[in-house]
């Protein structure tokens, strides 16, 4: 695994890492079959930083061996049915 710069920003910051890290996604190789073997899929996960006074972090994930990319969203202190005043 490799990582680049990690820093904290924002007053309520829980320490979301900013930068790109190597990651390994481990899904079940054959879901719903009763088997317990796992695939190991190496990838990268860039985090673009904290949002909303560090209540959220936006990032990406890329798994080149499966040609998959996606968006990641980390939330802190999220409550269901809560309202935010505009």
PDB file of N, CA and C in Angstrom:
ATOM      1  N   UNK A   1       0.821  -1.174   0.000  1.00  0.00           N
ATOM      2  CA  UNK A   1       0.000   0.000   0.000  1.00  0.00           C
ATOM      3  C   UNK A   1       0.870   1.244   0.000  1.00  0.00           C
ATOM      4  N   UNK A   2       0.392   2.284  -0.689  1.00  0.00           N
ATOM      5  CA  UNK A   2       1.125   3.534  -0.704  1.00  0.00           C
ATOM      6  C   UNK A   2       0.179   4.661  -0.325  1.00  0.00           C
ATOM      7  N   UNK A   3       0.717   5.750   0.154  1.00  0.00           N
ATOM      8  CA  UNK A   3      -0.132   6.888   0.475  1.00  0.00           C
ATOM      9  C   UNK A   3       0.628   8.164   0.189  1.00  0.00           C
ATOM     10  N   UNK A   4      -0.116   9.225   0.004  1.00  0.00           N
ATOM     11  CA  UNK A   4       0.493  10.528  -0.178  1.00  0.00           C
ATOM     12  C   UNK A   4       0.063  11.416   0.984  1.00  0.00           C
ATOM     13  N   UNK A   5       0.070  12.703   0.780  1.00  0.00           N
ATOM     14  CA  UNK A   5      -0.170  13.670   1.843  1.00  0.00           C
ATOM     15  C   UNK A   5      -1.481  13.400   2.576  1.00  0.00           C
ATOM     16  N   UNK A   6      -1.446  13.506   3.886  1.00  0.00           N
ATOM     17  CA  UNK A   6      -2.637  13.416   4.705  1.00  0.00           C
ATOM     18  C   UNK A   6      -2.668  14.653   5.588  1.00  0.00           C
ATOM     19  N   UNK A   7      -3.801  15.337   5.612  1.00  0.00           N
ATOM     20  CA  UNK A   7      -3.893  16.533   6.446  1.00  0.00           C
ATOM     21  C   UNK A   7      -5.302  16.678   6.970  1.00  0.00           C
ATOM     22  N   UNK A   8      -5.480  17.560   7.932  1.00  0.00           N
ATOM     23  CA  UNK A   8      -6.786  17.833   8.501  1.00  0.00           C
ATOM     24  C   UNK A   8      -7.173  19.270   8.194  1.00  0.00           C
ATOM     25  N   UNK A   9      -8.446  19.456   7.889  1.00  0.00           N
ATOM     26  CA  UNK A   9      -8.946  20.786   7.599  1.00  0.00           C
ATOM     27  C   UNK A   9     -10.305  20.966   8.252  1.00  0.00           C
ATOM     28  N   UNK A  10     -10.707  22.193   8.524  1.00  0.00           N
ATOM     29  CA  UNK A  10     -12.018  22.462   9.084  1.00  0.00           C
ATOM     30  C   UNK A  10     -12.048  22.376  10.591  1.00  0.00           C
ATOM     31  N   UNK A  11     -12.991  23.066  11.194  1.00  0.00           N
ATOM     32  CA  UNK A  11     -13.032  23.125  12.649  1.00  0.00           C
ATOM     33  C   UNK A  11     -13.580  21.854  13.277  1.00  0.00           C
ATOM     34  N   UNK A  12     -14.478  21.144  12.585  1.00  0.00           N
ATOM     35  CA  UNK A  12     -15.022  19.921  13.139  1.00  0.00           C
ATOM     36  C   UNK A  12     -14.377  18.693  12.538  1.00  0.00           C
ATOM     37  N   UNK A  13     -13.166  18.814  12.050  1.00  0.00           N
ATOM     38  CA  UNK A  13     -12.516  17.781  11.255  1.00  0.00           C
ATOM     39  C   UNK A  13     -12.207  16.518  12.044  1.00  0.00           C
ATOM     40  N   UNK A  14     -12.743  15.362  11.619  1.00  0.00           N
ATOM     41  CA  UNK A  14     -12.406  14.099  12.250  1.00  0.00           C
ATOM     42  C   UNK A  14     -11.141  13.484  11.678  1.00  0.00           C
ATOM     43  N   UNK A  15     -10.489  14.146  10.727  1.00  0.00           N
ATOM     44  CA  UNK A  15      -9.245  13.639  10.169  1.00  0.00           C
ATOM     45  C   UNK A  15      -9.408  12.895   8.871  1.00  0.00           C
ATOM     46  N   UNK A  16     -10.290  13.343   7.988  1.00  0.00           N
ATOM     47  CA  UNK A  16     -10.391  12.720   6.680  1.00  0.00           C
ATOM     48  C   UNK A  16      -9.051  12.853   5.962  1.00  0.00           C
ATOM     49  N   UNK A  17      -8.524  11.764   5.419  1.00  0.00           N
ATOM     50  CA  UNK A  17      -7.258  11.850   4.706  1.00  0.00           C
ATOM     51  C   UNK A  17      -7.436  12.541   3.354  1.00  0.00           C
ATOM     52  N   UNK A  18      -6.543  13.440   3.038  1.00  0.00           N
ATOM     53  CA  UNK A  18      -6.570  14.117   1.749  1.00  0.00           C
ATOM     54  C   UNK A  18      -5.371  13.622   0.959  1.00  0.00           C
ATOM     55  N   UNK A  19      -5.595  13.201  -0.274  1.00  0.00           N
ATOM     56  CA  UNK A  19      -4.535  12.654  -1.105  1.00  0.00           C
ATOM     57  C   UNK A  19      -4.972  11.317  -1.681  1.00  0.00           C
ATOM     58  N   UNK A  20      -4.043  10.587  -2.254  1.00  0.00           N
ATOM     59  CA  UNK A  20      -4.358   9.312  -2.887  1.00  0.00           C
ATOM     60  C   UNK A  20      -3.684   8.170  -2.130  1.00  0.00           C
ATOM     61  N   UNK A  21      -4.455   7.117  -1.887  1.00  0.00           N
ATOM     62  CA  UNK A  21      -3.929   5.944  -1.195  1.00  0.00           C
ATOM     63  C   UNK A  21      -4.198   4.688  -2.008  1.00  0.00           C
ATOM     64  N   UNK A  22      -3.334   3.722  -1.838  1.00  0.00           N
ATOM     65  CA  UNK A  22      -3.597   2.409  -2.398  1.00  0.00           C
ATOM     66  C   UNK A  22      -4.582   1.690  -1.484  1.00  0.00           C
ATOM     67  N   UNK A  23      -5.548   0.989  -2.066  1.00  0.00           N
ATOM     68  CA  UNK A  23      -6.551   0.267  -1.288  1.00  0.00           C
ATOM     69  C   UNK A  23      -6.725  -1.133  -1.858  1.00  0.00           C
ATOM     70  N   UNK A  24      -7.335  -2.006  -1.094  1.00  0.00           N
ATOM     71  CA  UNK A  24      -7.694  -3.335  -1.569  1.00  0.00           C
ATOM     72  C   UNK A  24      -9.158  -3.577  -1.237  1.00  0.00           C
ATOM     73  N   UNK A  25      -9.964  -3.817  -2.257  1.00  0.00           N
ATOM     74  CA  UNK A  25     -11.367  -4.144  -2.084  1.00  0.00           C
ATOM     75  C   UNK A  25     -11.458  -5.656  -2.021  1.00  0.00           C
ATOM     76  N   UNK A  26     -12.200  -6.177  -1.050  1.00  0.00           N
ATOM     77  CA  UNK A  26     -12.285  -7.631  -0.864  1.00  0.00           C
ATOM     78  C   UNK A  26     -13.746  -8.099  -0.886  1.00  0.00           C
ATOM     79  N   UNK A  27     -14.331  -8.258  -2.064  1.00  0.00           N
ATOM     80  CA  UNK A  27     -15.692  -8.803  -2.146  1.00  0.00           C
ATOM     81  C   UNK A  27     -15.668 -10.332  -2.115  1.00  0.00           C
ATOM     82  N   UNK A  28     -16.800 -10.921  -1.756  1.00  0.00           N
ATOM     83  CA  UNK A  28     -16.920 -12.379  -1.841  1.00  0.00           C
ATOM     84  C   UNK A  28     -16.758 -12.804  -3.298  1.00  0.00           C
ATOM     85  N   UNK A  29     -16.005 -13.866  -3.522  1.00  0.00           N
ATOM     86  CA  UNK A  29     -15.760 -14.349  -4.886  1.00  0.00           C
ATOM     87  C   UNK A  29     -17.043 -14.895  -5.523  1.00  0.00           C
ATOM     88  N   UNK A  30     -17.881 -15.553  -4.737  1.00  0.00           N
ATOM     89  CA  UNK A  30     -19.129 -16.120  -5.247  1.00  0.00           C
ATOM     90  C   UNK A  30     -20.243 -15.869  -4.226  1.00  0.00           C
ATOM     91  N   UNK A  31     -20.816 -14.665  -4.224  1.00  0.00           N
ATOM     92  CA  UNK A  31     -21.853 -14.350  -3.245  1.00  0.00           C
ATOM     93  C   UNK A  31     -23.090 -15.250  -3.383  1.00  0.00           C
ATOM     94  N   UNK A  32     -23.776 -15.426  -2.293  1.00  0.00           N
ATOM     95  CA  UNK A  32     -25.027 -16.209  -2.232  1.00  0.00           C
ATOM     96  C   UNK A  32     -24.841 -17.675  -2.591  1.00  0.00           C
ATOM     97  N   UNK A  33     -23.619 -18.195  -2.429  1.00  0.00           N
ATOM     98  CA  UNK A  33     -23.380 -19.612  -2.720  1.00  0.00           C
ATOM     99  C   UNK A  33     -22.968 -20.388  -1.473  1.00  0.00           C
ATOM    100  N   UNK A  34     -22.739 -19.672  -0.382  1.00  0.00           N
ATOM    101  CA  UNK A  34     -22.269 -20.317   0.832  1.00  0.00           C
ATOM    102  C   UNK A  34     -20.757 -20.426   0.903  1.00  0.00           C
ATOM    103  N   UNK A  35     -20.079 -20.087  -0.179  1.00  0.00           N
ATOM    104  CA  UNK A  35     -18.608 -20.126  -0.194  1.00  0.00           C
ATOM    105  C   UNK A  35     -18.056 -18.923   0.579  1.00  0.00           C
ATOM    106  N   UNK A  36     -16.871 -19.105   1.137  1.00  0.00           N
ATOM    107  CA  UNK A  36     -16.282 -18.023   1.932  1.00  0.00           C
ATOM    108  C   UNK A  36     -14.995 -17.481   1.327  1.00  0.00           C
ATOM    109  N   UNK A  37     -14.732 -17.770   0.055  1.00  0.00           N
ATOM    110  CA  UNK A  37     -13.531 -17.266  -0.612  1.00  0.00           C
ATOM    111  C   UNK A  37     -13.738 -15.796  -1.004  1.00  0.00           C
ATOM    112  N   UNK A  38     -12.676 -15.029  -0.874  1.00  0.00           N
ATOM    113  CA  UNK A  38     -12.732 -13.596  -1.175  1.00  0.00           C
ATOM    114  C   UNK A  38     -11.799 -13.266  -2.335  1.00  0.00           C
ATOM    115  N   UNK A  39     -12.226 -12.361  -3.207  1.00  0.00           N
ATOM    116  CA  UNK A  39     -11.339 -11.813  -4.237  1.00  0.00           C
ATOM    117  C   UNK A  39     -10.563 -10.655  -3.622  1.00  0.00           C
ATOM    118  N   UNK A  40      -9.358 -10.430  -4.087  1.00  0.00           N
ATOM    119  CA  UNK A  40      -8.556  -9.277  -3.657  1.00  0.00           C
ATOM    120  C   UNK A  40      -8.350  -8.388  -4.865  1.00  0.00           C
ATOM    121  N   UNK A  41      -8.924  -7.194  -4.839  1.00  0.00           N
ATOM    122  CA  UNK A  41      -8.880  -6.280  -5.968  1.00  0.00           C
ATOM    123  C   UNK A  41      -8.135  -5.010  -5.589  1.00  0.00           C
ATOM    124  N   UNK A  42      -6.886  -4.846  -6.026  1.00  0.00           N
ATOM    125  CA  UNK A  42      -6.130  -3.641  -5.695  1.00  0.00           C
ATOM    126  C   UNK A  42      -6.658  -2.432  -6.458  1.00  0.00           C
ATOM    127  N   UNK A  43      -6.545  -1.271  -5.847  1.00  0.00           N
ATOM    128  CA  UNK A  43      -6.993  -0.050  -6.504  1.00  0.00           C
ATOM    129  C   UNK A  43      -6.419   1.184  -5.838  1.00  0.00           C
ATOM    130  N   UNK A  44      -6.970   2.329  -6.202  1.00  0.00           N
ATOM    131  CA  UNK A  44      -6.568   3.598  -5.596  1.00  0.00           C
ATOM    132  C   UNK A  44      -7.810   4.335  -5.111  1.00  0.00           C
ATOM    133  N   UNK A  45      -7.622   5.172  -4.090  1.00  0.00           N
ATOM    134  CA  UNK A  45      -8.732   5.937  -3.532  1.00  0.00           C
ATOM    135  C   UNK A  45      -8.277   7.362  -3.227  1.00  0.00           C
ATOM    136  N   UNK A  46      -8.438   8.270  -4.197  1.00  0.00           N
ATOM    137  CA  UNK A  46      -8.127   9.670  -3.922  1.00  0.00           C
ATOM    138  C   UNK A  46      -9.237  10.318  -3.100  1.00  0.00           C
ATOM    139  N   UNK A  47      -8.870  11.041  -2.046  1.00  0.00           N
ATOM    140  CA  UNK A  47      -9.831  11.812  -1.261  1.00  0.00           C
ATOM    141  C   UNK A  47      -9.587  13.282  -1.560  1.00  0.00           C
ATOM    142  N   UNK A  48     -10.636  13.989  -1.934  1.00  0.00           N
ATOM    143  CA  UNK A  48     -10.495  15.376  -2.362  1.00  0.00           C
ATOM    144  C   UNK A  48     -10.667  16.384  -1.243  1.00  0.00           C
ATOM    145  N   UNK A  49     -10.987  15.923  -0.061  1.00  0.00           N
ATOM    146  CA  UNK A  49     -11.040  16.828   1.070  1.00  0.00           C
ATOM    147  C   UNK A  49     -12.387  16.880   1.759  1.00  0.00           C
ATOM    148  N   UNK A  50     -12.392  17.623   2.848  1.00  0.00           N
ATOM    149  CA  UNK A  50     -13.577  17.747   3.679  1.00  0.00           C
ATOM    150  C   UNK A  50     -14.516  18.821   3.148  1.00  0.00           C
ATOM    151  N   UNK A  51     -15.803  18.611   3.363  1.00  0.00           N
ATOM    152  CA  UNK A  51     -16.851  19.541   2.974  1.00  0.00           C
ATOM    153  C   UNK A  51     -17.734  19.845   4.181  1.00  0.00           C
ATOM    154  N   UNK A  52     -18.470  20.926   4.125  1.00  0.00           N
ATOM    155  CA  UNK A  52     -19.450  21.271   5.165  1.00  0.00           C
ATOM    156  C   UNK A  52     -18.837  21.257   6.559  1.00  0.00           C
ATOM    157  N   UNK A  53     -17.767  22.040   6.710  1.00  0.00           N
ATOM    158  CA  UNK A  53     -17.057  22.137   7.991  1.00  0.00           C
ATOM    159  C   UNK A  53     -16.648  20.752   8.496  1.00  0.00           C
ATOM    160  N   UNK A  54     -16.175  19.930   7.590  1.00  0.00           N
ATOM    161  CA  UNK A  54     -15.648  18.593   7.861  1.00  0.00           C
ATOM    162  C   UNK A  54     -16.706  17.593   8.296  1.00  0.00           C
ATOM    163  N   UNK A  55     -17.971  17.830   7.950  1.00  0.00           N
ATOM    164  CA  UNK A  55     -19.013  16.846   8.226  1.00  0.00           C
ATOM    165  C   UNK A  55     -19.055  15.773   7.139  1.00  0.00           C
ATOM    166  N   UNK A  56     -18.383  16.026   6.016  1.00  0.00           N
ATOM    167  CA  UNK A  56     -18.374  15.068   4.910  1.00  0.00           C
ATOM    168  C   UNK A  56     -17.045  15.150   4.169  1.00  0.00           C
ATOM    169  N   UNK A  57     -16.717  14.067   3.481  1.00  0.00           N
ATOM    170  CA  UNK A  57     -15.529  14.043   2.625  1.00  0.00           C
ATOM    171  C   UNK A  57     -15.900  13.374   1.315  1.00  0.00           C
ATOM    172  N   UNK A  58     -15.422  13.942   0.223  1.00  0.00           N
ATOM    173  CA  UNK A  58     -15.719  13.432  -1.107  1.00  0.00           C
ATOM    174  C   UNK A  58     -14.466  12.796  -1.702  1.00  0.00           C
ATOM    175  N   UNK A  59     -14.622  11.625  -2.278  1.00  0.00           N
ATOM    176  CA  UNK A  59     -13.483  10.946  -2.870  1.00  0.00           C
ATOM    177  C   UNK A  59     -13.897  10.051  -4.029  1.00  0.00           C
ATOM    178  N   UNK A  60     -12.943   9.270  -4.492  1.00  0.00           N
ATOM    179  CA  UNK A  60     -13.158   8.344  -5.602  1.00  0.00           C
ATOM    180  C   UNK A  60     -12.556   7.000  -5.237  1.00  0.00           C
ATOM    181  N   UNK A  61     -12.940   5.983  -5.994  1.00  0.00           N
ATOM    182  CA  UNK A  61     -12.273   4.691  -5.894  1.00  0.00           C
ATOM    183  C   UNK A  61     -12.141   4.143  -7.310  1.00  0.00           C
ATOM    184  N   UNK A  62     -11.005   3.566  -7.606  1.00  0.00           N
ATOM    185  CA  UNK A  62     -10.763   2.982  -8.922  1.00  0.00           C
ATOM    186  C   UNK A  62     -10.187   1.579  -8.736  1.00  0.00           C
ATOM    187  N   UNK A  63     -10.830   0.586  -9.356  1.00  0.00           N
ATOM    188  CA  UNK A  63     -10.371  -0.800  -9.347  1.00  0.00           C
ATOM    189  C   UNK A  63     -10.074  -1.174 -10.796  1.00  0.00           C
ATOM    190  N   UNK A  64      -8.823  -0.951 -11.260  1.00  0.00           N
ATOM    191  CA  UNK A  64      -8.499  -1.152 -12.675  1.00  0.00           C
ATOM    192  C   UNK A  64      -8.668  -2.590 -13.160  1.00  0.00           C
ATOM    193  N   UNK A  65      -8.455  -3.592 -12.307  1.00  0.00           N
ATOM    194  CA  UNK A  65      -8.575  -4.974 -12.758  1.00  0.00           C
ATOM    195  C   UNK A  65     -10.003  -5.343 -13.152  1.00  0.00           C
ATOM    196  N   UNK A  66     -10.979  -4.628 -12.621  1.00  0.00           N
ATOM    197  CA  UNK A  66     -12.384  -4.850 -12.962  1.00  0.00           C
ATOM    198  C   UNK A  66     -12.963  -3.719 -13.804  1.00  0.00           C
ATOM    199  N   UNK A  67     -12.105  -2.735 -14.133  1.00  0.00           N
ATOM    200  CA  UNK A  67     -12.523  -1.561 -14.907  1.00  0.00           C
ATOM    201  C   UNK A  67     -13.695  -0.849 -14.242  1.00  0.00           C
ATOM    202  N   UNK A  68     -13.559  -0.640 -12.924  1.00  0.00           N
ATOM    203  CA  UNK A  68     -14.611  -0.021 -12.121  1.00  0.00           C
ATOM    204  C   UNK A  68     -14.085   1.254 -11.490  1.00  0.00           C
ATOM    205  N   UNK A  69     -14.895   2.300 -11.530  1.00  0.00           N
ATOM    206  CA  UNK A  69     -14.607   3.529 -10.795  1.00  0.00           C
ATOM    207  C   UNK A  69     -15.880   3.940 -10.075  1.00  0.00           C
ATOM    208  N   UNK A  70     -15.718   4.700  -9.015  1.00  0.00           N
ATOM    209  CA  UNK A  70     -16.893   5.138  -8.275  1.00  0.00           C
ATOM    210  C   UNK A  70     -16.618   6.342  -7.405  1.00  0.00           C
ATOM    211  N   UNK A  71     -17.680   6.873  -6.849  1.00  0.00           N
ATOM    212  CA  UNK A  71     -17.646   8.018  -5.958  1.00  0.00           C
ATOM    213  C   UNK A  71     -17.772   7.524  -4.527  1.00  0.00           C
ATOM    214  N   UNK A  72     -17.012   8.120  -3.620  1.00  0.00           N
ATOM    215  CA  UNK A  72     -17.143   7.789  -2.205  1.00  0.00           C
ATOM    216  C   UNK A  72     -17.571   9.027  -1.443  1.00  0.00           C
ATOM    217  N   UNK A  73     -18.365   8.820  -0.423  1.00  0.00           N
ATOM    218  CA  UNK A  73     -18.830   9.910   0.428  1.00  0.00           C
ATOM    219  C   UNK A  73     -18.728   9.455   1.869  1.00  0.00           C
ATOM    220  N   UNK A  74     -17.905  10.134   2.643  1.00  0.00           N
ATOM    221  CA  UNK A  74     -17.779   9.841   4.066  1.00  0.00           C
ATOM    222  C   UNK A  74     -18.553  10.883   4.851  1.00  0.00           C
ATOM    223  N   UNK A  75     -19.379  10.441   5.806  1.00  0.00           N
ATOM    224  CA  UNK A  75     -20.182  11.344   6.622  1.00  0.00           C
ATOM    225  C   UNK A  75     -19.850  11.161   8.096  1.00  0.00           C
ATOM    226  N   UNK A  76     -19.896  12.248   8.835  1.00  0.00           N
ATOM    227  CA  UNK A  76     -19.666  12.210  10.272  1.00  0.00           C
ATOM    228  C   UNK A  76     -20.857  12.854  10.950  1.00  0.00           C
ATOM    229  N   UNK A  77     -21.386  12.225  11.979  1.00  0.00           N
ATOM    230  CA  UNK A  77     -22.473  12.800  12.746  1.00  0.00           C
ATOM    231  C   UNK A  77     -23.778  12.898  11.987  1.00  0.00           C
ATOM    232  N   UNK A  78     -23.983  12.042  10.996  1.00  0.00           N
ATOM    233  CA  UNK A  78     -25.206  12.064  10.208  1.00  0.00           C
ATOM    234  C   UNK A  78     -26.326  11.415  11.009  1.00  0.00           C
ATOM    235  N   UNK A  79     -27.491  12.077  11.042  1.00  0.00           N
ATOM    236  CA  UNK A  79     -28.665  11.535  11.719  1.00  0.00           C
ATOM    237  C   UNK A  79     -29.837  11.479  10.749  1.00  0.00           C
ATOM    238  N   UNK A  80     -30.597  10.411  10.809  1.00  0.00           N
ATOM    239  CA  UNK A  80     -31.791  10.308   9.954  1.00  0.00           C
ATOM    240  C   UNK A  80     -32.814  11.353  10.375  1.00  0.00           C
ATOM    241  N   UNK A  81     -33.570  11.814   9.409  1.00  0.00           N
ATOM    242  CA  UNK A  81     -34.653  12.762   9.632  1.00  0.00           C
ATOM    243  C   UNK A  81     -34.189  14.090  10.236  1.00  0.00           C
ATOM    244  N   UNK A  82     -32.932  14.411  10.111  1.00  0.00           N
ATOM    245  CA  UNK A  82     -32.472  15.704  10.607  1.00  0.00           C
ATOM    246  C   UNK A  82     -32.644  16.740   9.497  1.00  0.00           C
ATOM    247  N   UNK A  83     -32.867  17.941   9.900  1.00  0.00           N
ATOM    248  CA  UNK A  83     -33.056  19.026   8.930  1.00  0.00           C
ATOM    249  C   UNK A  83     -31.943  20.039   9.105  1.00  0.00           C
ATOM    250  N   UNK A  84     -31.533  20.608   8.008  1.00  0.00           N
ATOM    251  CA  UNK A  84     -30.492  21.641   8.016  1.00  0.00           C
ATOM    252  C   UNK A  84     -31.146  22.964   7.676  1.00  0.00           C
ATOM    253  N   UNK A  85     -30.949  23.968   8.515  1.00  0.00           N
ATOM    254  CA  UNK A  85     -31.522  25.290   8.251  1.00  0.00           C
ATOM    255  C   UNK A  85     -30.747  25.954   7.135  1.00  0.00           C
ATOM    256  N   UNK A  86     -31.471  26.582   6.239  1.00  0.00           N
ATOM    257  CA  UNK A  86     -30.832  27.262   5.108  1.00  0.00           C
ATOM    258  C   UNK A  86     -30.409  28.661   5.494  1.00  0.00           C
TER     259      UNK A  86
END
